[in-house]
Amino acid sequence: MFKRIIGIVFLCLLIASPYGFAAETPPIKKEASEIETGKLVTSRHSVRIGGADVPYTATVGELIINKADEKPGAAMYFTAYTRTDVKDTSSRPVTFCFNGGPGSSSVWLHMGGLGPRRIKMNENGSSVPPPFALEDNEYSLLDVTDLVFIDPVATGWSRPLPGENKTQFTGMNQDIASVGEFIRTFISRFERWPSPKFLLGESYGTFRSAGLSGFLQGRQHGMYLNGIVLVSSVLDFQTIRSASHHNLPYVLFLPHFTATAWYHKQLPDALQSRPLADVVDEVRQFAVDEYLPALFRGNRLTDAEKDGIVRKLAAYTGLSENYIRMANLRVEHARFVKELLRMERHTVGRLDSRFKGSDSDAAGERNEYDPSSAVIQGAFSTMLNQYLRTELNYNKPVPYNIYGNVYPWSYETPSADPRSRALGSSMMPSMAETLRRAMTENPFLQVFIANGYYDGATPFFGTEYTFSQMGLNKELMDRVEMGYYEAGHMMYINKPSLIKFKEDVAAFIQKAAGRK
């Protein structure tokens, strides 16, 4: 009789839970060191977007993901928002969002631009003074798509299960496999297989997205995506990593240098007085037609030819002719951020070159910190913790890792040719071919790329170059769109760019989902 009563009570709890189990009921006894797994907490809210009220459910918690041997390996934390005034969720798009690093949590996309609640910031994206605050995000994407923010293993509250080594998740292919397994688990758990599916990754998250496009639609899962949004994209590391006898990054960073100098009014009057987009177009042309051939010729340039390139580079970068000549026509980005405003004793940001910093040593070779990161770090860290623990009622005794320790990070594939492994860092990883093949096999997969003119981490000209080399025919290129914003790596923290970003991405999702 007693067993029967217990069975009835358990069945009632099972029915009462919105996800089929008593997620909010704590265990009677638990060791303090135990990692909670599988716990979900839900709450109901509403936000006004585009002049209309959007009711939604927030679901926060962890899903247990399996390793390749189909045994549990990690508990991955997520925050999901589901619009509740939709009768048929099978036709409702769902977008999986993540930042990059590798090693970053999803706090930036979540609380900066996409989620229904947003860090309160100044118009240009800088932090307001403490105490910090949250505000409703009237530019959230929640009106057009459900949102799932994923924290990869070792970031946020995601952790390997006890006894599991984190190196199973800290590498290029390991990361793709674990995030892909999370997406598969989520889709199955919440019955979203029929829904139009999207990925939205930022920075290294764009590299992850390209890898996932192949992983998810592979023979094991067969999950075809409708679209991918690449925010501040890097699919080919040779576009951003300088190395001896490797000239490409110098060419691809040049238009970003020009945009930065234009913003800080360091260009000659003839250029400074023109619209940014026009000036950038001119520099793109110079980079391809004159600068790249000059670097290719190297010491075969005549003195007159070299003098001409020096003069134009000085005009387009705001740097002195003498500095460019001493740098042998090749200015590294890490030096540029220190040199541009050196005479003012200022540096400019790497992630967003609109922001300025100050170093103790103005004569130094490198900047001491990234001012564009420092200007927002405190507000995002503080309010993310406050929001999850109070408004969404999810709390854990371990820290929420804004940045997790994911190193050493492996870029090797299990089947890598031993000769390529021996080359080490000279082999620069790329996911461009993976994305090209995914688009070829899936004729419905569309891509939108968001580029910030002031992004010095993943410069927009490098993205343009990558897609120009992908071997996409006209039919495939028609499925690729690019948007440009007068902001940096996280263009959505800048209010005017956020408004345009929302319009662009919402239109893309609706089109790729077959809504227009």
XYZ file of C-alpha atoms in Angstrom, residues 12-268:
257
model
C 1.413 13.757 -9.818
C 4.771 15.528 -9.669
C 5.585 14.256 -13.142
C 2.355 15.671 -14.571
C 2.674 18.990 -12.722
C 6.107 19.804 -14.103
C 6.052 21.810 -17.365
C 8.782 19.577 -18.791
C 7.645 16.201 -17.566
C 9.523 15.997 -14.254
C 9.660 17.722 -10.876
C 12.533 19.991 -11.812
C 12.143 22.529 -9.000
C 11.853 19.971 -6.178
C 15.219 19.841 -4.347
C 16.643 16.537 -3.186
C 16.154 15.698 0.465
C 19.881 15.453 1.034
C 22.837 16.462 -1.110
C 26.546 16.727 -0.496
C 27.866 20.293 -0.766
C 30.427 19.267 -3.395
C 27.876 17.594 -5.658
C 27.353 19.191 -9.066
C 23.632 19.684 -9.770
C 22.633 18.230 -13.090
C 19.443 18.236 -15.060
C 17.754 20.932 -12.978
C 15.419 23.289 -14.842
C 13.603 26.364 -13.548
C 10.865 28.141 -15.492
C 9.225 31.538 -15.078
C 6.783 33.645 -17.080
C 7.398 37.197 -18.275
C 6.439 39.757 -20.908
C 8.392 42.326 -22.902
C 7.332 45.034 -25.326
C 9.029 44.689 -28.728
C 8.206 46.858 -31.730
C 5.203 48.349 -29.957
C 3.613 44.967 -29.105
C 3.624 42.909 -25.928
C 5.423 39.582 -26.274
C 4.677 37.045 -23.495
C 7.351 34.416 -22.965
C 8.632 31.645 -20.734
C 12.217 31.704 -19.498
C 13.762 28.282 -18.916
C 17.146 28.108 -17.212
C 19.152 25.092 -16.190
C 21.342 22.285 -17.397
C 21.095 19.440 -19.854
C 23.267 16.363 -19.567
C 25.124 15.779 -22.823
C 26.695 12.550 -23.951
C 30.206 11.939 -25.176
C 30.939 10.118 -28.418
C 30.509 6.788 -26.595
C 26.939 7.878 -25.696
C 27.772 8.028 -21.996
C 27.078 11.220 -19.970
C 30.026 13.610 -20.060
C 28.987 17.118 -19.038
C 26.202 19.288 -17.692
C 25.714 22.233 -20.036
C 23.969 25.342 -18.771
C 21.576 27.336 -20.961
C 19.017 30.117 -20.828
C 16.054 29.734 -23.186
C 13.189 32.080 -24.042
C 10.032 30.762 -25.672
C 7.189 32.956 -26.870
C 3.947 31.685 -25.300
C 1.220 33.230 -27.461
C 2.074 30.902 -30.363
C -0.380 28.065 -30.951
C 1.881 25.864 -33.056
C 5.522 25.840 -31.958
C 6.394 23.405 -34.751
C 6.540 26.322 -37.202
C 8.165 28.726 -34.760
C 11.896 29.349 -35.456
C 14.391 28.517 -32.718
C 17.842 30.114 -32.664
C 20.834 28.753 -30.743
C 23.177 31.552 -29.678
C 26.724 31.520 -28.324
C 29.768 33.754 -28.071
C 33.328 32.779 -28.823
C 36.724 33.010 -27.208
C 37.203 30.117 -27.188
C 36.300 30.240 -23.519
C 33.585 32.900 -23.449
C 30.136 32.418 -21.989
C 27.097 33.697 -23.878
C 26.644 36.729 -21.607
C 27.481 39.273 -24.337
C 24.870 38.248 -26.896
C 22.400 37.357 -24.162
C 22.495 40.581 -22.156
C 23.830 42.959 -24.790
C 21.552 42.617 -27.770
C 19.367 39.551 -28.254
C 17.605 38.639 -25.016
C 14.447 40.264 -23.612
C 16.437 41.968 -20.837
C 19.479 44.096 -21.559
C 22.302 45.808 -19.687
C 21.558 49.509 -19.422
C 24.263 51.353 -21.379
C 25.002 54.745 -22.828
C 24.049 55.412 -26.447
C 27.541 54.492 -27.714
C 27.653 51.226 -25.763
C 29.804 52.314 -22.841
C 28.775 51.344 -19.328
C 26.791 53.648 -17.076
C 28.402 54.309 -13.661
C 27.769 51.766 -10.874
C 25.315 50.727 -9.578
C 24.500 49.067 -12.882
C 20.992 48.279 -14.091
C 18.879 46.221 -16.484
C 16.154 47.352 -18.833
C 13.660 45.688 -21.145
C 15.125 45.146 -24.605
C 12.659 46.476 -27.149
C 15.038 45.263 -29.897
C 15.178 41.629 -28.794
C 14.772 38.953 -31.475
C 12.200 37.145 -29.338
C 9.313 38.485 -31.411
C 10.504 36.494 -34.464
C 12.339 33.505 -32.962
C 12.685 31.575 -29.739
C 16.183 31.992 -28.284
C 18.519 29.496 -26.597
C 21.769 30.867 -25.146
C 24.392 28.137 -24.736
C 27.430 28.205 -22.463
C 30.027 25.708 -23.748
C 31.712 23.400 -21.239
C 33.892 25.255 -18.688
C 32.056 28.555 -19.314
C 29.055 29.924 -17.435
C 27.787 27.122 -15.178
C 28.636 24.356 -17.659
C 31.004 21.758 -16.236
C 32.285 18.262 -16.999
C 30.578 15.658 -14.842
C 32.577 14.389 -11.829
C 35.413 12.187 -12.980
C 35.369 13.543 -16.551
C 38.405 15.391 -17.940
C 37.725 18.832 -19.439
C 40.121 18.144 -22.327
C 37.331 16.035 -23.837
C 35.600 19.371 -24.549
C 38.420 21.910 -24.987
C 39.372 21.705 -28.619
C 38.075 22.648 -32.039
C 36.361 19.356 -32.823
C 35.567 18.492 -29.208
C 33.764 21.818 -28.848
C 31.751 21.328 -32.031
C 30.757 17.833 -30.919
C 29.651 18.902 -27.421
C 27.684 21.961 -28.567
C 26.176 19.899 -31.384
C 25.143 17.234 -28.884
C 23.556 19.922 -26.709
C 21.525 21.200 -29.672
C 20.387 17.673 -30.551
C 19.441 17.011 -26.917
C 17.535 20.281 -26.615
C 15.665 19.760 -29.878
C 14.611 16.282 -28.768
C 13.844 17.185 -25.146
C 11.599 20.112 -26.036
C 10.134 18.581 -29.203
C 11.440 21.192 -31.655
C 12.488 18.929 -34.520
C 9.928 20.442 -36.954
C 10.908 24.039 -36.095
C 13.038 26.148 -38.477
C 16.504 26.045 -36.888
C 19.138 28.769 -36.767
C 22.602 29.271 -35.311
C 23.823 32.688 -34.197
C 27.485 32.765 -33.225
C 29.873 35.599 -32.485
C 33.653 35.713 -33.028
C 35.029 32.193 -32.421
C 31.350 31.289 -32.243
C 31.212 31.890 -36.009
C 33.993 29.318 -36.460
C 31.941 26.970 -34.251
C 28.785 27.699 -36.285
C 30.483 26.770 -39.543
C 31.705 23.548 -37.978
C 28.245 22.794 -36.615
C 26.699 23.246 -40.060
C 28.576 20.160 -41.174
C 28.346 18.263 -37.882
C 24.584 18.619 -37.433
C 23.618 17.733 -40.982
C 26.016 14.793 -41.077
C 24.844 11.229 -41.327
C 24.573 10.763 -37.562
C 22.048 13.557 -36.958
C 20.779 14.677 -40.378
C 19.661 17.993 -38.880
C 19.411 20.593 -41.653
C 19.561 24.242 -40.664
C 17.561 27.082 -42.196
C 20.124 29.741 -41.501
C 23.305 30.859 -39.760
C 24.018 34.362 -38.465
C 27.739 35.097 -38.188
C 28.468 38.079 -35.932
C 32.023 39.404 -36.347
C 33.132 36.399 -38.325
C 36.401 34.505 -38.536
C 36.253 31.262 -40.515
C 39.887 31.196 -41.616
C 42.594 32.017 -39.072
C 45.123 32.998 -41.709
C 43.135 36.228 -42.135
C 43.900 37.422 -38.585
C 47.209 35.834 -37.570
C 50.389 37.604 -38.590
C 53.421 35.441 -39.229
C 56.789 35.739 -40.920
C 56.423 35.870 -44.726
C 52.627 35.950 -44.381
C 51.386 39.227 -45.869
C 47.640 38.620 -46.018
C 46.619 40.031 -42.581
C 48.367 43.357 -43.276
C 46.156 43.826 -46.321
C 42.961 42.648 -44.641
C 43.359 44.881 -41.564
C 43.997 48.033 -43.597
C 40.333 49.111 -44.151
C 39.730 48.680 -40.404
C 42.724 50.932 -39.695
C 41.220 53.526 -42.015
C 37.802 53.337 -40.345
C 39.413 53.740 -36.922
C 41.506 56.721 -38.010
C 38.396 58.254 -39.612
C 36.447 57.881 -36.359
C 39.219 59.575 -34.339
C 39.663 62.285 -36.983
C 43.238 61.349 -37.854
C 42.869 61.286 -41.648
C 43.710 64.119 -44.058
